[in-house]
PDB file of C-alpha atoms and ligand atoms in Angstrom:
ATOM      1  CA  UNK V   1     134.042 100.618  85.838  1.00  0.00           C
ATOM      2  CA  UNK V   2     133.244 104.003  87.309  1.00  0.00           C
ATOM      3  CA  UNK V   3     134.016 104.676  90.940  1.00  0.00           C
ATOM      4  CA  UNK V   4     133.040 107.959  92.578  1.00  0.00           C
ATOM      5  CA  UNK V   5     136.195 109.710  93.786  1.00  0.00           C
ATOM      6  CA  UNK V   6     136.505 110.286  97.521  1.00  0.00           C
ATOM      7  CA  UNK V   7     138.681 112.969  99.082  1.00  0.00           C
ATOM      8  CA  UNK V   8     139.031 112.832 102.864  1.00  0.00           C
ATOM      9  CA  UNK V   9     141.039 114.972 105.249  1.00  0.00           C
ATOM     10  CA  UNK V  10     142.770 113.722 108.367  1.00  0.00           C
ATOM     11  CA  UNK V  11     143.246 116.522 110.860  1.00  0.00           C
ATOM     12  CA  UNK V  12     145.210 114.275 113.248  1.00  0.00           C
ATOM     13  CA  UNK V  13     145.771 116.157 116.582  1.00  0.00           C
ATOM     14  CA  UNK V  14     145.291 119.619 115.111  1.00  0.00           C
ATOM     15  CA  UNK V  15     142.710 122.407 115.227  1.00  0.00           C
ATOM     16  CA  UNK V  16     140.384 123.717 117.937  1.00  0.00           C
ATOM     17  CA  UNK V  17     136.610 124.078 117.881  1.00  0.00           C
ATOM     18  CA  UNK V  18     137.078 127.697 116.799  1.00  0.00           C
ATOM     19  CA  UNK V  19     139.746 127.259 114.107  1.00  0.00           C
ATOM     20  CA  UNK V  20     138.117 124.071 112.815  1.00  0.00           C
ATOM     21  CA  UNK V  21     134.677 125.663 112.429  1.00  0.00           C
ATOM     22  CA  UNK V  22     136.260 128.698 110.735  1.00  0.00           C
ATOM     23  CA  UNK V  23     138.018 126.452 108.198  1.00  0.00           C
ATOM     24  CA  UNK V  24     134.882 124.415 107.504  1.00  0.00           C
ATOM     25  CA  UNK V  25     132.844 127.579 106.983  1.00  0.00           C
ATOM     26  CA  UNK V  26     135.431 128.844 104.516  1.00  0.00           C
ATOM     27  CA  UNK V  27     135.595 125.476 102.736  1.00  0.00           C
ATOM     28  CA  UNK V  28     131.837 125.042 102.347  1.00  0.00           C
ATOM     29  CA  UNK V  29     131.292 127.389  99.376  1.00  0.00           C
ATOM     30  CA  UNK V  30     134.551 126.273  97.770  1.00  0.00           C
ATOM     31  CA  UNK V  31     133.685 122.566  97.717  1.00  0.00           C
ATOM     32  CA  UNK V  32     129.918 122.739  97.216  1.00  0.00           C
ATOM     33  CA  UNK V  33     130.075 121.740  93.533  1.00  0.00           C
ATOM     34  CA  UNK V  34     132.497 118.873  94.032  1.00  0.00           C
ATOM     35  CA  UNK V  35     132.001 115.805  91.872  1.00  0.00           C
ATOM     36  CA  UNK V  36     133.546 113.619  94.562  1.00  0.00           C
ATOM     37  CA  UNK V  37     132.551 112.574  98.076  1.00  0.00           C
ATOM     38  CA  UNK V  38     134.154 114.829 100.692  1.00  0.00           C
ATOM     39  CA  UNK V  39     134.924 114.126 104.343  1.00  0.00           C
ATOM     40  CA  UNK V  40     137.005 115.560 107.150  1.00  0.00           C
ATOM     41  CA  UNK V  41     138.144 113.171 109.873  1.00  0.00           C
ATOM     42  CA  UNK V  42     138.673 115.199 113.023  1.00  0.00           C
ATOM     43  CA  UNK V  43     139.767 114.724 116.646  1.00  0.00           C
ATOM     44  CA  UNK V  44     136.969 113.123 118.690  1.00  0.00           C
ATOM     45  CA  UNK V  45     136.403 116.113 120.950  1.00  0.00           C
ATOM     46  CA  UNK V  46     135.805 118.373 117.943  1.00  0.00           C
ATOM     47  CA  UNK V  47     133.201 116.097 116.350  1.00  0.00           C
ATOM     48  CA  UNK V  48     130.003 117.772 117.673  1.00  0.00           C
ATOM     49  CA  UNK V  49     131.207 121.274 116.749  1.00  0.00           C
ATOM     50  CA  UNK V  50     132.457 120.182 113.315  1.00  0.00           C
ATOM     51  CA  UNK V  51     129.238 118.288 112.519  1.00  0.00           C
ATOM     52  CA  UNK V  52     127.373 121.494 113.349  1.00  0.00           C
ATOM     53  CA  UNK V  53     129.757 123.610 111.258  1.00  0.00           C
ATOM     54  CA  UNK V  54     129.365 121.264 108.288  1.00  0.00           C
ATOM     55  CA  UNK V  55     125.546 121.242 108.484  1.00  0.00           C
ATOM     56  CA  UNK V  56     123.791 121.823 105.146  1.00  0.00           C
ATOM     57  CA  UNK V  57     126.942 121.117 103.173  1.00  0.00           C
ATOM     58  CA  UNK V  58     128.464 118.217 101.283  1.00  0.00           C
ATOM     59  CA  UNK V  59     131.267 117.860 103.847  1.00  0.00           C
ATOM     60  CA  UNK V  60     130.832 114.706 105.935  1.00  0.00           C
ATOM     61  CA  UNK V  61     132.544 114.384 109.273  1.00  0.00           C
ATOM     62  CA  UNK V  62     134.619 111.365 110.199  1.00  0.00           C
ATOM     63  CA  UNK V  63     136.516 110.139 113.243  1.00  0.00           C
ATOM     64  CA  UNK V  64     140.172 109.131 113.453  1.00  0.00           C
ATOM     65  CA  UNK V  65     139.637 105.870 115.319  1.00  0.00           C
ATOM     66  CA  UNK V  66     136.987 103.660 116.914  1.00  0.00           C
ATOM     67  CA  UNK V  67     137.185 100.999 119.605  1.00  0.00           C
ATOM     68  CA  UNK V  68     135.973  97.487 118.843  1.00  0.00           C
ATOM     69  CA  UNK V  69     133.918  97.023 122.019  1.00  0.00           C
ATOM     70  CA  UNK V  70     130.417  98.402 122.414  1.00  0.00           C
ATOM     71  CA  UNK V  71     131.212  99.781 125.877  1.00  0.00           C
ATOM     72  CA  UNK V  72     133.233  98.935 128.958  1.00  0.00           C
ATOM     73  CA  UNK V  73     136.479  99.497 130.806  1.00  0.00           C
ATOM     74  CA  UNK V  74     138.568 100.997 128.001  1.00  0.00           C
ATOM     75  CA  UNK V  75     139.776 104.309 129.369  1.00  0.00           C
ATOM     76  CA  UNK V  76     140.329 106.925 126.703  1.00  0.00           C
ATOM     77  CA  UNK V  77     138.580 105.028 123.922  1.00  0.00           C
ATOM     78  CA  UNK V  78     135.466 105.903 121.917  1.00  0.00           C
ATOM     79  CA  UNK V  79     132.766 103.489 120.759  1.00  0.00           C
ATOM     80  CA  UNK V  80     130.980 103.332 117.421  1.00  0.00           C
ATOM     81  CA  UNK V  81     127.644 104.237 119.039  1.00  0.00           C
ATOM     82  CA  UNK V  82     129.163 107.352 120.567  1.00  0.00           C
ATOM     83  CA  UNK V  83     130.434 108.433 117.156  1.00  0.00           C
ATOM     84  CA  UNK V  84     127.158 107.669 115.449  1.00  0.00           C
ATOM     85  CA  UNK V  85     125.175 109.566 118.074  1.00  0.00           C
ATOM     86  CA  UNK V  86     126.940 112.739 116.926  1.00  0.00           C
ATOM     87  CA  UNK V  87     126.480 112.187 113.202  1.00  0.00           C
ATOM     88  CA  UNK V  88     129.827 110.680 112.280  1.00  0.00           C
ATOM     89  CA  UNK V  89     129.803 108.808 108.939  1.00  0.00           C
ATOM     90  CA  UNK V  90     133.400 107.776 108.338  1.00  0.00           C
ATOM     91  CA  UNK V  91     136.177 106.435 110.503  1.00  0.00           C
ATOM     92  CA  UNK V  92     139.882 106.028 109.802  1.00  0.00           C
ATOM     93  CA  UNK V  93     141.216 102.667 110.969  1.00  0.00           C
ATOM     94  CA  UNK V  94     144.847 101.568 111.241  1.00  0.00           C
ATOM     95  CA  UNK V  95     146.530 104.842 110.316  1.00  0.00           C
ATOM     96  CA  UNK V  96     150.295 104.321 110.279  1.00  0.00           C
ATOM     97  CA  UNK V  97     150.707 106.751 113.186  1.00  0.00           C
ATOM     98  CA  UNK V  98     148.480 104.508 115.275  1.00  0.00           C
ATOM     99  CA  UNK V  99     150.424 101.445 114.125  1.00  0.00           C
ATOM    100  CA  UNK V 100     153.745 103.197 114.853  1.00  0.00           C
ATOM    101  CA  UNK V 101     153.020 104.961 118.164  1.00  0.00           C
ATOM    102  CA  UNK V 102     150.020 103.218 119.706  1.00  0.00           C
ATOM    103  CA  UNK V 103     150.573  99.520 119.139  1.00  0.00           C
ATOM    104  CA  UNK V 104     147.948  99.086 116.428  1.00  0.00           C
ATOM    105  CA  UNK V 105     148.275  95.688 114.721  1.00  0.00           C
ATOM    106  CA  UNK V 106     146.557  93.980 111.796  1.00  0.00           C
ATOM    107  CA  UNK V 107     144.506  92.112 114.391  1.00  0.00           C
ATOM    108  CA  UNK V 108     143.245  95.260 116.146  1.00  0.00           C
ATOM    109  CA  UNK V 109     142.621  96.849 112.749  1.00  0.00           C
ATOM    110  CA  UNK V 110     140.443  93.870 111.879  1.00  0.00           C
ATOM    111  CA  UNK V 111     138.498  94.101 115.151  1.00  0.00           C
ATOM    112  CA  UNK V 112     137.859  97.828 114.725  1.00  0.00           C
ATOM    113  CA  UNK V 113     136.864  97.265 111.101  1.00  0.00           C
ATOM    114  CA  UNK V 114     134.201  94.691 111.969  1.00  0.00           C
ATOM    115  CA  UNK V 115     132.761  96.962 114.642  1.00  0.00           C
ATOM    116  CA  UNK V 116     132.647  99.896 112.223  1.00  0.00           C
ATOM    117  CA  UNK V 117     130.908  97.832 109.539  1.00  0.00           C
ATOM    118  CA  UNK V 118     128.444  96.286 111.982  1.00  0.00           C
ATOM    119  CA  UNK V 119     127.451  99.712 113.259  1.00  0.00           C
ATOM    120  CA  UNK V 120     127.099 101.324 109.843  1.00  0.00           C
ATOM    121  CA  UNK V 121     130.188 103.528 109.965  1.00  0.00           C
ATOM    122  CA  UNK V 122     132.123 103.739 106.701  1.00  0.00           C
ATOM    123  CA  UNK V 123     135.683 102.591 107.390  1.00  0.00           C
ATOM    124  CA  UNK V 124     138.808 103.987 105.734  1.00  0.00           C
ATOM    125  CA  UNK V 125     141.431 101.302 106.337  1.00  0.00           C
ATOM    126  CA  UNK V 126     145.037 102.479 105.989  1.00  0.00           C
ATOM    127  CA  UNK V 127     147.806 100.260 104.668  1.00  0.00           C
ATOM    128  CA  UNK V 128     151.333 101.048 103.578  1.00  0.00           C
ATOM    129  CA  UNK V 129     154.974 100.126 103.834  1.00  0.00           C
ATOM    130  CA  UNK V 130     157.838 101.881 105.622  1.00  0.00           C
ATOM    131  CA  UNK V 131     160.875 103.156 103.739  1.00  0.00           C
ATOM    132  CA  UNK V 132     162.979 100.245 105.027  1.00  0.00           C
ATOM    133  CA  UNK V 133     160.365  97.777 103.798  1.00  0.00           C
ATOM    134  CA  UNK V 134     160.217  99.419 100.348  1.00  0.00           C
ATOM    135  CA  UNK V 135     163.993  99.483 100.076  1.00  0.00           C
ATOM    136  CA  UNK V 136     164.165  95.819 101.067  1.00  0.00           C
ATOM    137  CA  UNK V 137     161.727  94.984  98.251  1.00  0.00           C
ATOM    138  CA  UNK V 138     159.049  93.966 100.749  1.00  0.00           C
ATOM    139  CA  UNK V 139     156.257  96.355  99.755  1.00  0.00           C
ATOM    140  CA  UNK V 140     154.015  93.676  98.245  1.00  0.00           C
ATOM    141  CA  UNK V 141     154.665  91.246 101.097  1.00  0.00           C
ATOM    142  CA  UNK V 142     153.769  93.876 103.712  1.00  0.00           C
ATOM    143  CA  UNK V 143     150.631  94.966 101.859  1.00  0.00           C
ATOM    144  CA  UNK V 144     149.539  91.366 101.357  1.00  0.00           C
ATOM    145  CA  UNK V 145     149.815  90.769 105.105  1.00  0.00           C
ATOM    146  CA  UNK V 146     148.027  94.006 106.032  1.00  0.00           C
ATOM    147  CA  UNK V 147     145.206  93.280 103.586  1.00  0.00           C
ATOM    148  CA  UNK V 148     144.701  89.607 104.309  1.00  0.00           C
ATOM    149  CA  UNK V 149     144.843  90.033 108.108  1.00  0.00           C
ATOM    150  CA  UNK V 150     143.246  93.451 108.349  1.00  0.00           C
ATOM    151  CA  UNK V 151     140.297  92.658 106.072  1.00  0.00           C
ATOM    152  CA  UNK V 152     139.751  89.096 107.275  1.00  0.00           C
ATOM    153  CA  UNK V 153     136.100  88.040 107.481  1.00  0.00           C
ATOM    154  CA  UNK V 154     134.662  91.075 105.690  1.00  0.00           C
ATOM    155  CA  UNK V 155     131.458  90.089 103.914  1.00  0.00           C
ATOM    156  CA  UNK V 156     131.020  93.058 101.610  1.00  0.00           C
ATOM    157  CA  UNK V 157     134.397  94.492 100.677  1.00  0.00           C
ATOM    158  CA  UNK V 158     132.733  97.274  98.648  1.00  0.00           C
ATOM    159  CA  UNK V 159     131.782  98.910 101.955  1.00  0.00           C
ATOM    160  CA  UNK V 160     135.452  99.369 102.863  1.00  0.00           C
ATOM    161  CA  UNK V 161     137.559 102.268 101.614  1.00  0.00           C
ATOM    162  CA  UNK V 162     141.268 101.485 101.458  1.00  0.00           C
ATOM    163  CA  UNK V 163     143.870 104.227 101.847  1.00  0.00           C
ATOM    164  CA  UNK V 164     147.294 103.312 100.505  1.00  0.00           C
ATOM    165  CA  UNK V 165     149.675 105.456 102.513  1.00  0.00           C
ATOM    166  CA  UNK V 166     153.374 104.732 102.104  1.00  0.00           C
ATOM    167  CA  UNK V 167     154.708 105.599 105.561  1.00  0.00           C
ATOM    168  CA  UNK V 168     157.742 107.338 104.042  1.00  0.00           C
ATOM    169  CA  UNK V 169     155.457 109.814 102.272  1.00  0.00           C
ATOM    170  CA  UNK V 170     153.302 110.813 105.243  1.00  0.00           C
ATOM    171  CA  UNK V 171     154.011 114.310 106.534  1.00  0.00           C
ATOM    172  CA  UNK V 172     157.429 114.275 104.877  1.00  0.00           C
ATOM    173  CA  UNK V 173     156.670 116.331 101.785  1.00  0.00           C
ATOM    174  CA  UNK V 174     157.964 113.312  99.845  1.00  0.00           C
ATOM    175  CA  UNK V 175     155.108 112.098  97.628  1.00  0.00           C
ATOM    176  CA  UNK V 176     155.121 108.785  95.829  1.00  0.00           C
ATOM    177  CA  UNK V 177     155.417 109.418  92.100  1.00  0.00           C
ATOM    178  CA  UNK V 178     152.244 109.005  90.068  1.00  0.00           C
ATOM    179  CA  UNK V 179     153.693 105.771  88.692  1.00  0.00           C
ATOM    180  CA  UNK V 180     154.681 104.381  92.118  1.00  0.00           C
ATOM    181  CA  UNK V 181     151.261 105.186  93.562  1.00  0.00           C
ATOM    182  CA  UNK V 182     149.421 103.742  90.547  1.00  0.00           C
ATOM    183  CA  UNK V 183     151.525 100.577  90.472  1.00  0.00           C
ATOM    184  CA  UNK V 184     151.084  99.896  94.174  1.00  0.00           C
ATOM    185  CA  UNK V 185     147.370 100.675  94.210  1.00  0.00           C
ATOM    186  CA  UNK V 186     146.867  98.419  91.185  1.00  0.00           C
ATOM    187  CA  UNK V 187     148.618  95.701  93.193  1.00  0.00           C
ATOM    188  CA  UNK V 188     146.274  96.336  96.135  1.00  0.00           C
ATOM    189  CA  UNK V 189     143.238  96.072  93.841  1.00  0.00           C
ATOM    190  CA  UNK V 190     144.546  92.815  92.388  1.00  0.00           C
ATOM    191  CA  UNK V 191     145.154  91.428  95.873  1.00  0.00           C
ATOM    192  CA  UNK V 192     141.635  92.400  96.985  1.00  0.00           C
ATOM    193  CA  UNK V 193     140.373  90.588  93.889  1.00  0.00           C
ATOM    194  CA  UNK V 194     142.219  87.456  94.970  1.00  0.00           C
ATOM    195  CA  UNK V 195     141.130  87.710  98.606  1.00  0.00           C
ATOM    196  CA  UNK V 196     137.492  88.515  97.781  1.00  0.00           C
ATOM    197  CA  UNK V 197     136.396  88.594  94.151  1.00  0.00           C
ATOM    198  CA  UNK V 198     137.829  90.387  91.094  1.00  0.00           C
ATOM    199  CA  UNK V 199     134.480  91.998  90.293  1.00  0.00           C
ATOM    200  CA  UNK V 200     134.130  93.419  93.826  1.00  0.00           C
ATOM    201  CA  UNK V 201     137.711  94.716  93.708  1.00  0.00           C
ATOM    202  CA  UNK V 202     136.753  96.863  90.722  1.00  0.00           C
ATOM    203  CA  UNK V 203     134.204  98.614  92.920  1.00  0.00           C
ATOM    204  CA  UNK V 204     136.414  99.254  95.947  1.00  0.00           C
ATOM    205  CA  UNK V 205     137.470 102.865  96.475  1.00  0.00           C
ATOM    206  CA  UNK V 206     141.236 103.043  96.977  1.00  0.00           C
ATOM    207  CA  UNK V 207     142.743 106.366  98.024  1.00  0.00           C
ATOM    208  CA  UNK V 208     146.328 107.497  97.922  1.00  0.00           C
ATOM    209  CA  UNK V 209     147.717 109.276 101.001  1.00  0.00           C
ATOM    210  CA  UNK V 210     151.134 110.797 101.643  1.00  0.00           C
ATOM    211  CA  UNK V 211     151.926 114.483 101.112  1.00  0.00           C
ATOM    212  CA  UNK V 212     149.152 114.859  98.546  1.00  0.00           C
ATOM    213  CA  UNK V 213     148.635 118.560  97.972  1.00  0.00           C
ATOM    214  CA  UNK V 214     147.160 121.212  95.691  1.00  0.00           C
ATOM    215  CA  UNK V 215     150.111 120.913  93.293  1.00  0.00           C
ATOM    216  CA  UNK V 216     150.344 117.147  92.870  1.00  0.00           C
ATOM    217  CA  UNK V 217     146.695 116.059  93.248  1.00  0.00           C
ATOM    218  CA  UNK V 218     145.803 116.276  89.562  1.00  0.00           C
ATOM    219  CA  UNK V 219     148.581 113.925  88.453  1.00  0.00           C
ATOM    220  CA  UNK V 220     147.802 111.410  91.166  1.00  0.00           C
ATOM    221  CA  UNK V 221     144.059 111.534  90.566  1.00  0.00           C
ATOM    222  CA  UNK V 222     144.600 110.984  86.828  1.00  0.00           C
ATOM    223  CA  UNK V 223     145.894 107.467  87.530  1.00  0.00           C
ATOM    224  CA  UNK V 224     143.355 104.784  86.639  1.00  0.00           C
ATOM    225  CA  UNK V 225     143.392 102.959  89.968  1.00  0.00           C
ATOM    226  CA  UNK V 226     143.593 106.000  92.268  1.00  0.00           C
ATOM    227  CA  UNK V 227     140.088 106.902  93.400  1.00  0.00           C
ATOM    228  CA  UNK V 228     140.823 109.629  95.884  1.00  0.00           C
ATOM    229  CA  UNK V 229     143.089 110.929  98.572  1.00  0.00           C
ATOM    230  CA  UNK V 230     143.550 110.835 102.319  1.00  0.00           C
ATOM    231  CA  UNK V 231     144.987 114.246 103.044  1.00  0.00           C
ATOM    232  CA  UNK V 232     146.867 115.203 106.210  1.00  0.00           C
ATOM    233  CA  UNK V 233     148.669 118.563 106.235  1.00  0.00           C
ATOM    234  CA  UNK V 234     146.845 120.037 103.251  1.00  0.00           C
ATOM    235  CA  UNK V 235     143.460 119.375 104.883  1.00  0.00           C
ATOM    236  CA  UNK V 236     144.272 121.974 107.538  1.00  0.00           C
ATOM    237  CA  UNK V 237     144.044 124.788 105.018  1.00  0.00           C
ATOM    238  CA  UNK V 238     142.064 125.981 102.030  1.00  0.00           C
ATOM    239  CA  UNK V 239     144.308 123.885  99.761  1.00  0.00           C
ATOM    240  CA  UNK V 240     141.922 121.082 100.683  1.00  0.00           C
ATOM    241  CA  UNK V 241     139.325 122.723  98.421  1.00  0.00           C
ATOM    242  CA  UNK V 242     141.765 122.708  95.499  1.00  0.00           C
ATOM    243  CA  UNK V 243     142.295 118.981  95.998  1.00  0.00           C
ATOM    244  CA  UNK V 244     138.546 118.345  96.221  1.00  0.00           C
ATOM    245  CA  UNK V 245     138.171 120.269  92.935  1.00  0.00           C
ATOM    246  CA  UNK V 246     141.018 118.335  91.282  1.00  0.00           C
ATOM    247  CA  UNK V 247     138.924 117.792  88.150  1.00  0.00           C
ATOM    248  CA  UNK V 248     137.869 121.409  87.636  1.00  0.00           C
TER     249      UNK V 248
HETATM  250  C1  PEP Y 301     147.840 111.245 106.559  1.00  0.00           C
HETATM  251  O1  PEP Y 301     147.998 111.573 107.710  1.00  0.00           O
HETATM  252  O2  PEP Y 301     147.024 110.365 106.308  1.00  0.00           O
HETATM  253  C2  PEP Y 301     148.613 111.920 105.510  1.00  0.00           C
HETATM  254  C3  PEP Y 301     148.559 111.446 104.291  1.00  0.00           C
HETATM  255  O3  PEP Y 301     149.340 113.019 105.892  1.00  0.00           O
HETATM  256  P1  PEP Y 301     150.085 114.055 104.909  1.00  0.00           P
HETATM  257  O4  PEP Y 301     149.122 114.407 103.814  1.00  0.00           O
HETATM  258  O5  PEP Y 301     150.396 115.233 105.787  1.00  0.00           O
HETATM  259  O6  PEP Y 301     151.304 113.373 104.391  1.00  0.00           O
END
């Protein structure tokens, strides 16, 4: 079953309009022949400038979050229509930093996910265990909960990208081994098969995220169930192009 690889960057709270546009302009020629889908998820205020910088290229721009309501009294939040108005295609939902620092729960992940799908945004839903959970042997239990609650009620699971991001590997320089990442992502695919249907699970794009970089991307991407990467630190530099060209 062939799935088109998908490499996405997550700039988090980094870059300015000037430095972001400079990076995108440098990346454009380097990634133009990519065999995979390419996106950069950027801070909301940078979206218009980054969409403009990425014009006429294969780099799609994504957001780092979306609110579930269409509009209303939600100070500081951004709606799906606002994102779409500026040409956003992808949106990260339930990143572990949002779960850890901003009270994101499986329930709010699910609400944001439905809004994204209903408005035509392509969601990248993040799941992953903490170090304590892995060490306690609870990885599968945690992932099962995040998947069954977070994806509840989704009609077409093929429209959802899943990013498996072990929290202990994010921004730490500590990558999951190829085997750990493959084993856990295979578990996620199996679970999606049980929750939805095995045939659909074969079509779902599942990324690995957690200190993926220019040096380790090839090994991770060679794993049969790993369809791409969600890249934090390495998406802030030209290394992102090396990851996008992992198969060259
Ligand atoms: C992330 O933020 O999704 C991430 C994987 O970060 P890093 O690549 O820096 O570990």
